[in-house]
Amino acid sequence: MRKFNIRKVLDGLTAVSSSSSASSSSQQQQSGNRESDIPETLQSEHFQLCKTVRHGFPYQPSALAFDPVQKILAIGTQTGALRLFGRPGVECYCQHDSEAAVIQLQFLINEGALVSALADDTLHLWNLRQKRPAILHSLKFNRERQRSTQKQTEKEAGIRLDKWITFCHLPFQSKWLYVGTERGNIHIVNVESFTLSGYVIMWNKAIELSSKSHPGPVVHISDNPMDEGKLLIGYESGTVVLWDLKSKKADYRYTHDEAIHSVAWHHEGKQFICSHSDGTLTIWNIKSPAKPLQTITPHGKQLKDGKKPEPCKPILKVEYKTARAGEPFIILSGGLSYDTVGRRPCLTVMHGKSTAVLEMDYSIVDFLTLCETPYPNDFQEPYAVVVLLEKDLVVIDLAQNGYPIFENPYPLNIHESPVTCCEYFADCPADLIPALYSVGARQKRQGYSKKEWPISGGNWGSVTQSYPEIIITGHADGSIKFWDASAITLQVLYKLKTAKVFEKSRSKDDRPNTDIVDEDPYAIQIISWCLESRMLCIAGVSAHVIIYRFSKQEVTTEVIPMLEVRLLYEINDIDSPDGEQAPPLPTPGTGSNPQSIAPQSHPSTSSSSSDGLRDNVPCLKIKSSPLKQSAGYQIELVIQLVWVSGEPPQQITSLAVNSAYGLVVFGNCNGTAMVDYLQKTVLLNLGTIELYGSNDPYRREPRSPRKSRQPSGAGLCDINEGTTVPEDRCKSPTSDQHTRSPRSGSPNNSDDDDQKMNNFIEKAKMSRKLSLPTELKPDLDVRDNSFSRSRSSSVTSIDKESREAISALHFCETFTRKADTSPSPCLWVGTTLGTVLVIVLNLPPGGEQRLSQPVIVSPSGTILRLKGAILRMAFLDTTGSLVPPAREPWREHNVSEDKDEKDKSKKRRPVSVSPSSSSQEISENQYAVICSEKQAKVISLPSQNCIHKQNITETSFVLRGDIVALSNSSCLACFCANGHIMTFSLPSLRPLLDVYYLPLTNMRIARTFCFTNNGQASYLVSPTEIQRITYSQETCENLQEMLGELFTPVETPEAPNRGFFKGLFGGGAQSLDREELFGESASGKASRSLAQHIPGPGGIEGVKGSASGVIGELARARIALDERGQKLGELDERTAAMLSSADSFSKHAHEMMMKYKDKKWYQF
């Protein structure tokens, strides 16, 4: 039984009856008692970190494969990644450990397996019968041996050795894989055991005397569709050999002057077609090797007098597909004329006498023709072409006139414009996704194929997550995409184009005001979104802010509402406060009396341009013509910062919107501005120093304005991973840099390395907030001497940025001063120096008065201090639950007057802030949770006592910190630049999780990493892909059920009927017993030094690893049974091998007996 605490009752009575000062001390004492009573349900066992899914287009694709029976598509990349696609919603990501480029992929059709060939001379067999595919076997070829033994020949031939494996071919329903090499030889691999056969086709045996030089690498291998015993081998130099596998010799050799890129069979096995480097196609009759049956130049200009057409670009690939009713299809990539300069890459479809040239947006990596049958010896009946482009995947419908494309259901267009920022929202309102989908459905393009998406394999997983999730991506062209991310899927809901409000620049001469950024002047930097009211606010790279309101009705805006803000505060340098003691936290009783700041139409700081410098000019020009706005997000207000005395406006570093207050606030390195978007007025426009008032702990002096251009948003659009970032974009007080004189001698290598690392850290912080130019050195904590080090840089020592930027903004309803007895609306402002300032908001009543009376904004005098730039702020109630900011529910804004009058009373009725805020008693208090890039603090309100403090990192810095809800509780989640992901309980800040996950190797990760509720997080892992992870143990346990299945049991289609006469006279397809040819008994063992077999983790060990910590005792028991079964299977195999050995011994003994049976003793 809990003890009755009379002290709390007395404290409560004292708080009601005493004066304000006594009330403050009473609440401080009470907060200490209450703090210990807050239950914390989250424990370390509730946390586990794992990757969930990866969305988007595979970055840098290099290979393509399709299983025509399972209808699964596989894409390999230059970084060793595998992406597998089934029906919409069924996707899978795998990664080769070596990260070597994938050269080729081969499905074991309808077997649930895939072979990948890599540039590091390895073959891998993937098991696709499990939800997370794993490698069963690997084979590593020894390239060094080939080099040493054939070095002289290679030197004479002058061939390159950048990769050993060049081409692979796996015949349908065969277990023998043909592997062509750079040397021109062909090896044969048993895909069941992943061992090499002793059967080898040597290049010199294949070409014999037909060529005096080396034929080059193998570029094609395929067996004759009608005779599996005949193998067609294409060499790069132009030689093609038809090899008889049984007799081990070449039947025919076909030579051509031009290099070969690809070869394809006609299904009858009597003809084949080759594509060449001069843009020609040659069709050969297999029994006429002297010359090609026909030579075609698809894009060549036919010259008069029978002259040879002009050469064209190489045809990189050709496919030859037949149909029962109609002419065959010849499909090729490349081959355009050289005079078509600037023409986009094309796919050409030749069908009978018609030739269709289909232009693509990007370079073609590979393409495949999808056919009705997997059998190569039957009419192919092609119905679609899958084209893998450098940055897109296109599927063309061959069955409809005009060859329309299919509408791609996968989220592969994340990078349509480079992603510049990303936000993740879990547990959204239930009506939000349907609302976005309904307005987004009207944006869909027309003209797609009417047929269903042809890649339809696999099955969906069982959905165990019921809460809605939304991911928002901001892009370089000013567009914003809303994605439904529920249940580990991703589907685009709605796209908003923010740039359409501005006049487009037709030429460089026509855009004099956009030169603060070199390109992408509309790029999105920050997104602030109120889920309940659906109010959206964005900040762009040209120092512009746009506020949007959601509506289901189309409107036409005659004049776009606009405000221009002149935000500049000139300072020169800062010294830390004198003395070892930090200044005391001011209160209204001790500090100067704060004056209310009345609304103003013009900012307080203004200057005229007497010397011809640009002044009071925004960076972008807003359209003057009426703007038609379709249903969805419609412009409420556009705010632009203007040039001041020739100095461009600084980029916005923080942004917040509140729908209940009707306010938006933003800040940069000059200061902060608050706007009432209902009355379209500027309420606050202050430099950062003015926010302190008389409590400023720094000595600052005015400085002359900079005349230099502001660096553009470098690092935003890194689709090509080659963007450089100026070193002086972001200087943070938490990064140590080496001081070096510009005139000193060249530094040693270690100094160079240190400088590079420091520059990289600075770039990382720039990516986090895009522009935080601060080099201030506050005395934040006298016990931490690390802040007394030098922060100067050799690059910025002459003209260093010394402005304190606004790094975090948070609207809330809480206690603003120590003497407060009840919470009130306010704004908490965090800076890059680790200072938190509180601004009081005095709001008029709702309804008409809210639109007519001004909002009074005044500083509270409250100042809190942390170490490092402030990243995030949140508030907890007395139960430890998160207190969300006040907000109002969404309502349709574009309604008739009568209906609007009826709803007027509801207009300013905010949603209840928390269970303890609307009906909060005087004795109750709150807790402020503040996270900086170095530490976190929990501060009791209104006493402002720091009750908990946690130093998150000493040697690194926090890139992203979020206060999130998880399992009916809350925690602080942090991602550090050293790669660690950490979580802390609230309010005690007890460490719960610390896992090394991902080092900061790219600015893109720092810019896009975000945590959200229910243990979810995401970031842009490549310029085209979003990686989602979870830090929730519950989600990790349910992940296996949520994932889709790639392999589904499907019957293999029946083989084509040979017919009576073909069966009688042997005219059908000829089968081959490959086991008899390639098995160990016939061809012997391959040299052990040629290749090394490596068992993969996809067997029992892999299953054991994935099961640990995820399933439990039942899974362990199942694994034990599987292990026992495996051991029994191995025992069975050994028994069979011993039996086979005994049979062989018996056979040889019998032969010996028969040989010497009738011989006499003297005949031995």
GROMACS .gro file of N, CA and C in nm, residues 914-1018:
model
  315
  914SER      N    1  -0.300   1.878  -2.383
  914SER     CA    2  -0.264   1.758  -2.311
  914SER      C    3  -0.368   1.735  -2.202
  915PRO      N    4  -0.370   1.618  -2.142
  915PRO     CA    5  -0.466   1.595  -2.035
  915PRO      C    6  -0.450   1.692  -1.919
  916SER      N    7  -0.332   1.752  -1.905
  916SER     CA    8  -0.309   1.836  -1.788
  916SER      C    9  -0.300   1.984  -1.819
  917SER      N   10  -0.320   2.023  -1.948
  917SER     CA   11  -0.301   2.163  -1.981
  917SER      C   12  -0.430   2.242  -1.983
  918SER      N   13  -0.538   2.185  -2.041
  918SER     CA   14  -0.661   2.261  -2.051
  918SER      C   15  -0.729   2.277  -1.917
  919SER      N   16  -0.723   2.175  -1.835
  919SER     CA   17  -0.784   2.182  -1.703
  919SER      C   18  -0.676   2.171  -1.595
  920GLN      N   19  -0.567   2.239  -1.621
  920GLN     CA   20  -0.451   2.222  -1.534
  920GLN      C   21  -0.467   2.301  -1.404
  921GLU      N   22  -0.444   2.238  -1.295
  921GLU     CA   23  -0.446   2.306  -1.168
  921GLU      C   24  -0.315   2.381  -1.147
  922ILE      N   25  -0.321   2.476  -1.055
  922ILE     CA   26  -0.203   2.560  -1.033
  922ILE      C   27  -0.086   2.479  -0.981
  923SER      N   28  -0.115   2.374  -0.907
  923SER     CA   29  -0.007   2.299  -0.844
  923SER      C   30   0.067   2.210  -0.942
  924GLU      N   31   0.009   2.183  -1.061
  924GLU     CA   32   0.074   2.093  -1.155
  924GLU      C   33   0.183   2.166  -1.233
  925ASN      N   34   0.282   2.089  -1.278
  925ASN     CA   35   0.390   2.150  -1.352
  925ASN      C   36   0.422   2.067  -1.476
  926GLN      N   37   0.527   2.109  -1.549
  926GLN     CA   38   0.569   2.041  -1.671
  926GLN      C   39   0.720   2.024  -1.668
  927TYR      N   40   0.768   1.950  -1.768
  927TYR     CA   41   0.912   1.928  -1.783
  927TYR      C   42   0.950   1.962  -1.926
  928ALA      N   43   1.052   2.046  -1.942
  928ALA     CA   44   1.105   2.078  -2.074
  928ALA      C   45   1.222   1.985  -2.103
  929VAL      N   46   1.218   1.921  -2.219
  929VAL     CA   47   1.327   1.834  -2.264
  929VAL      C   48   1.398   1.907  -2.377
  930ILE      N   49   1.526   1.935  -2.357
  930ILE     CA   50   1.604   2.010  -2.456
  930ILE      C   51   1.725   1.926  -2.496
  931CYS      N   52   1.741   1.909  -2.627
  931CYS     CA   53   1.854   1.830  -2.679
  931CYS      C   54   1.941   1.921  -2.765
  932SER      N   55   2.070   1.921  -2.735
  932SER     CA   56   2.167   1.994  -2.818
  932SER      C   57   2.257   1.893  -2.886
  933GLU      N   58   2.354   1.944  -2.960
  933GLU     CA   59   2.444   1.853  -3.032
  933GLU      C   60   2.548   1.789  -2.939
  934LYS      N   61   2.545   1.824  -2.812
  934LYS     CA   62   2.638   1.765  -2.717
  934LYS      C   63   2.570   1.700  -2.597
  935GLN      N   64   2.458   1.755  -2.552
  935GLN     CA   65   2.398   1.705  -2.430
  935GLN      C   66   2.247   1.723  -2.434
  936ALA      N   67   2.182   1.666  -2.334
  936ALA     CA   68   2.038   1.680  -2.317
  936ALA      C   69   2.010   1.716  -2.172
  937LYS      N   70   1.905   1.797  -2.153
  937LYS     CA   71   1.866   1.836  -2.018
  937LYS      C   72   1.714   1.825  -2.005
  938VAL      N   73   1.670   1.788  -1.885
  938VAL     CA   74   1.529   1.793  -1.850
  938VAL      C   75   1.515   1.898  -1.740
  939ILE      N   76   1.431   1.998  -1.767
  939ILE     CA   77   1.417   2.112  -1.677
  939ILE      C   78   1.275   2.116  -1.625
  940SER      N   79   1.262   2.123  -1.495
  940SER     CA   80   1.131   2.131  -1.433
  940SER      C   81   1.076   2.272  -1.445
  941LEU      N   82   0.948   2.280  -1.480
  941LEU     CA   83   0.882   2.409  -1.494
  941LEU      C   84   0.766   2.419  -1.396
  942PRO      N   85   0.744   2.534  -1.338
  942PRO     CA   86   0.806   2.664  -1.369
  942PRO      C   87   0.933   2.695  -1.291
  943SER      N   88   0.982   2.604  -1.208
  943SER     CA   89   1.098   2.636  -1.124
  943SER      C   90   1.226   2.655  -1.205
  944GLN      N   91   1.231   2.598  -1.327
  944GLN     CA   92   1.347   2.607  -1.416
  944GLN      C   93   1.470   2.541  -1.357
  945ASN      N   94   1.448   2.440  -1.271
  945ASN     CA   95   1.558   2.362  -1.217
  945ASN      C   96   1.592   2.249  -1.313
  946CYS      N   97   1.721   2.228  -1.337
  946CYS     CA   98   1.765   2.115  -1.420
  946CYS      C   99   1.765   1.990  -1.333
  947ILE      N  100   1.668   1.903  -1.357
  947ILE     CA  101   1.657   1.784  -1.272
  947ILE      C  102   1.733   1.665  -1.330
  948HIS      N  103   1.758   1.666  -1.462
  948HIS     CA  104   1.836   1.558  -1.523
  948HIS      C  105   1.922   1.616  -1.634
  949LYS      N  106   2.041   1.561  -1.648
  949LYS     CA  107   2.134   1.606  -1.750
  949LYS      C  108   2.211   1.486  -1.802
  950GLN      N  109   2.229   1.480  -1.931
  950GLN     CA  110   2.302   1.368  -1.991
  950GLN      C  111   2.395   1.422  -2.099
  951ASN      N  112   2.524   1.398  -2.083
  951ASN     CA  113   2.620   1.430  -2.188
  951ASN      C  114   2.616   1.320  -2.293
  952ILE      N  115   2.561   1.350  -2.408
  952ILE     CA  116   2.538   1.247  -2.509
  952ILE      C  117   2.669   1.203  -2.572
  953THR      N  118   2.755   1.297  -2.608
  953THR     CA  119   2.882   1.262  -2.671
  953THR      C  120   2.985   1.369  -2.639
  954GLU      N  121   3.108   1.327  -2.622
  954GLU     CA  122   3.217   1.419  -2.597
  954GLU      C  123   3.303   1.440  -2.720
  955THR      N  124   3.325   1.332  -2.795
  955THR     CA  125   3.418   1.338  -2.908
  955THR      C  126   3.349   1.364  -3.040
  956SER      N  127   3.217   1.349  -3.046
  956SER     CA  128   3.146   1.370  -3.171
  956SER      C  129   3.038   1.475  -3.148
  957PHE      N  130   2.933   1.474  -3.230
  957PHE     CA  131   2.821   1.565  -3.211
  957PHE      C  132   2.695   1.500  -3.265
  958VAL      N  133   2.582   1.542  -3.213
  958VAL     CA  134   2.453   1.485  -3.253
  958VAL      C  135   2.408   1.552  -3.382
  959LEU      N  136   2.377   1.471  -3.480
  959LEU     CA  137   2.326   1.522  -3.606
  959LEU      C  138   2.175   1.543  -3.601
  960ARG      N  139   2.107   1.449  -3.539
  960ARG     CA  140   1.961   1.458  -3.531
  960ARG      C  141   1.916   1.406  -3.395
  961GLY      N  142   1.831   1.481  -3.330
  961GLY     CA  143   1.773   1.438  -3.204
  961GLY      C  144   1.623   1.461  -3.208
  962ASP      N  145   1.545   1.362  -3.170
  962ASP     CA  146   1.400   1.374  -3.172
  962ASP      C  147   1.343   1.316  -3.042
  963ILE      N  148   1.243   1.384  -2.987
  963ILE     CA  149   1.169   1.331  -2.872
  963ILE      C  150   1.046   1.262  -2.929
  964VAL      N  151   1.038   1.131  -2.912
  964VAL     CA  152   0.937   1.050  -2.981
  964VAL      C  153   0.857   0.967  -2.882
  965ALA      N  154   0.738   0.926  -2.925
  965ALA     CA  155   0.653   0.839  -2.846
  965ALA      C  156   0.676   0.695  -2.886
  966LEU      N  157   0.680   0.607  -2.785
  966LEU     CA  158   0.704   0.465  -2.810
  966LEU      C  159   0.643   0.385  -2.696
  967SER      N  160   0.556   0.287  -2.732
  967SER     CA  161   0.497   0.195  -2.634
  967SER      C  162   0.432   0.270  -2.517
  968ASN      N  163   0.345   0.365  -2.549
  968ASN     CA  164   0.272   0.443  -2.449
  968ASN      C  165   0.364   0.520  -2.356
  969SER      N  166   0.483   0.549  -2.403
  969SER     CA  167   0.578   0.628  -2.326
  969SER      C  168   0.654   0.717  -2.425
  970SER      N  169   0.762   0.777  -2.380
  970SER     CA  170   0.839   0.863  -2.468
  970SER      C  171   0.987   0.848  -2.438
  971CYS      N  172   1.069   0.884  -2.537
  971CYS     CA  173   1.214   0.874  -2.521
  971CYS      C  174   1.280   0.975  -2.613
  972LEU      N  175   1.407   0.998  -2.589
  972LEU     CA  176   1.490   1.084  -2.673
  972LEU      C  177   1.575   0.994  -2.762
  973ALA      N  178   1.565   1.012  -2.893
  973ALA     CA  179   1.644   0.933  -2.988
  973ALA      C  180   1.744   1.025  -3.057
  974CYS      N  181   1.870   0.981  -3.065
  974CYS     CA  182   1.978   1.063  -3.120
  974CYS      C  183   2.059   0.983  -3.221
  975PHE      N  184   2.102   1.052  -3.327
  975PHE     CA  185   2.194   0.995  -3.424
  975PHE      C  186   2.318   1.084  -3.427
  976CYS      N  187   2.434   1.024  -3.396
  976CYS     CA  188   2.558   1.100  -3.385
  976CYS      C  189   2.641   1.087  -3.512
  977ALA      N  190   2.729   1.183  -3.531
  977ALA     CA  191   2.816   1.182  -3.648
  977ALA      C  192   2.914   1.066  -3.646
  978ASN      N  193   2.942   1.009  -3.529
  978ASN     CA  194   3.032   0.893  -3.522
  978ASN      C  195   2.961   0.763  -3.555
  979GLY      N  196   2.834   0.771  -3.597
  979GLY     CA  197   2.763   0.652  -3.641
  979GLY      C  198   2.677   0.586  -3.536
  980HIS      N  199   2.674   0.637  -3.414
  980HIS     CA  200   2.599   0.574  -3.307
  980HIS      C  201   2.454   0.623  -3.305
  981ILE      N  202   2.363   0.531  -3.282
  981ILE     CA  203   2.223   0.563  -3.258
  981ILE      C  204   2.196   0.533  -3.111
  982MET      N  205   2.143   0.634  -3.040
  982MET     CA  206   2.123   0.620  -2.896
  982MET      C  207   1.981   0.663  -2.860
  983THR      N  208   1.927   0.598  -2.757
  983THR     CA  209   1.799   0.641  -2.702
  983THR      C  210   1.813   0.658  -2.551
  984PHE      N  211   1.736   0.751  -2.497
  984PHE     CA  212   1.739   0.782  -2.355
  984PHE      C  213   1.596   0.789  -2.303
  985SER      N  214   1.577   0.739  -2.182
  985SER     CA  215   1.444   0.743  -2.121
  985SER      C  216   1.411   0.886  -2.080
  986LEU      N  217   1.282   0.913  -2.066
  986LEU     CA  218   1.236   1.043  -2.020
  986LEU      C  219   1.144   1.025  -1.900
  987PRO      N  220   1.161   1.107  -1.798
  987PRO     CA  221   1.247   1.226  -1.795
  987PRO      C  222   1.387   1.204  -1.739
  988SER      N  223   1.424   1.082  -1.700
  988SER     CA  224   1.551   1.062  -1.629
  988SER      C  225   1.673   1.061  -1.720
  989LEU      N  226   1.652   1.056  -1.854
  989LEU     CA  227   1.762   1.052  -1.951
  989LEU      C  228   1.856   0.935  -1.926
  990ARG      N  229   1.798   0.824  -1.884
  990ARG     CA  230   1.876   0.703  -1.862
  990ARG      C  231   1.905   0.636  -1.997
  991PRO      N  232   2.032   0.602  -2.027
  991PRO     CA  233   2.063   0.539  -2.156
  991PRO      C  234   1.992   0.404  -2.171
  992LEU      N  235   1.926   0.387  -2.286
  992LEU     CA  236   1.854   0.263  -2.313
  992LEU      C  237   1.913   0.187  -2.430
  993LEU      N  238   1.968   0.258  -2.526
  993LEU     CA  239   2.024   0.194  -2.647
  993LEU      C  240   2.144   0.275  -2.693
  994ASP      N  241   2.250   0.206  -2.729
  994ASP     CA  242   2.368   0.270  -2.788
  994ASP      C  243   2.429   0.169  -2.885
  995VAL      N  244   2.403   0.188  -3.014
  995VAL     CA  245   2.445   0.092  -3.117
  995VAL      C  246   2.521   0.167  -3.225
  996TYR      N  247   2.637   0.114  -3.262
  996TYR     CA  248   2.710   0.169  -3.375
  996TYR      C  249   2.641   0.119  -3.503
  997TYR      N  250   2.588   0.212  -3.579
  997TYR     CA  251   2.508   0.172  -3.695
  997TYR      C  252   2.567   0.219  -3.827
  998LEU      N  253   2.590   0.348  -3.840
  998LEU     CA  254   2.625   0.402  -3.970
  998LEU      C  255   2.717   0.522  -3.954
  999PRO      N  256   2.841   0.513  -4.000
  999PRO     CA  257   2.928   0.631  -3.991
  999PRO      C  258   2.882   0.739  -4.088
 1000LEU      N  259   2.909   0.862  -4.053
 1000LEU     CA  260   2.871   0.974  -4.139
 1000LEU      C  261   2.968   0.981  -4.256
 1001THR      N  262   2.929   0.920  -4.366
 1001THR     CA  263   3.015   0.917  -4.484
 1001THR      C  264   2.967   1.010  -4.593
 1002ASN      N  265   2.851   1.072  -4.575
 1002ASN     CA  266   2.796   1.156  -4.680
 1002ASN      C  267   2.709   1.265  -4.618
 1003MET      N  268   2.712   1.381  -4.679
 1003MET     CA  269   2.630   1.492  -4.631
 1003MET      C  270   2.481   1.460  -4.639
 1004ARG      N  271   2.446   1.379  -4.735
 1004ARG     CA  272   2.304   1.345  -4.757
 1004ARG      C  273   2.245   1.276  -4.634
 1005ILE      N  274   2.322   1.192  -4.569
 1005ILE     CA  275   2.272   1.122  -4.450
 1005ILE      C  276   2.244   1.223  -4.339
 1006ALA      N  277   2.335   1.316  -4.318
 1006ALA     CA  278   2.316   1.416  -4.213
 1006ALA      C  279   2.193   1.501  -4.240
 1007ARG      N  280   2.165   1.527  -4.365
 1007ARG     CA  281   2.056   1.617  -4.399
 1007ARG      C  282   1.919   1.549  -4.391
 1008THR      N  283   1.912   1.419  -4.410
 1008THR     CA  284   1.782   1.353  -4.424
 1008THR      C  285   1.748   1.256  -4.312
 1009PHE      N  286   1.839   1.232  -4.218
 1009PHE     CA  287   1.809   1.136  -4.111
 1009PHE      C  288   1.702   1.195  -4.018
 1010CYS      N  289   1.601   1.116  -3.985
 1010CYS     CA  290   1.498   1.162  -3.892
 1010CYS      C  291   1.435   1.043  -3.819
 1011PHE      N  292   1.406   1.065  -3.692
 1011PHE     CA  293   1.333   0.968  -3.609
 1011PHE      C  294   1.186   1.008  -3.605
 1012THR      N  295   1.101   0.910  -3.578
 1012THR     CA  296   0.961   0.939  -3.557
 1012THR      C  297   0.904   0.843  -3.453
 1013ASN      N  298   0.774   0.854  -3.427
 1013ASN     CA  299   0.711   0.775  -3.322
 1013ASN      C  300   0.712   0.625  -3.354
 1014ASN      N  301   0.686   0.547  -3.251
 1014ASN     CA  302   0.673   0.401  -3.263
 1014ASN      C  303   0.802   0.334  -3.309
 1015GLY      N  304   0.915   0.395  -3.281
 1015GLY     CA  305   1.043   0.329  -3.308
 1015GLY      C  306   1.083   0.324  -3.454
 1016GLN      N  307   1.042   0.422  -3.533
 1016GLN     CA  308   1.077   0.423  -3.675
 1016GLN      C  309   1.175   0.536  -3.704
 1017ALA      N  310   1.256   0.515  -3.807
 1017ALA     CA  311   1.350   0.618  -3.853
 1017ALA      C  312   1.378   0.595  -4.000
 1018SER      N  313   1.428   0.697  -4.067
 1018SER     CA  314   1.459   0.683  -4.210
 1018SER      C  315   1.568   0.783  -4.246
   0.00000   0.00000   0.00000
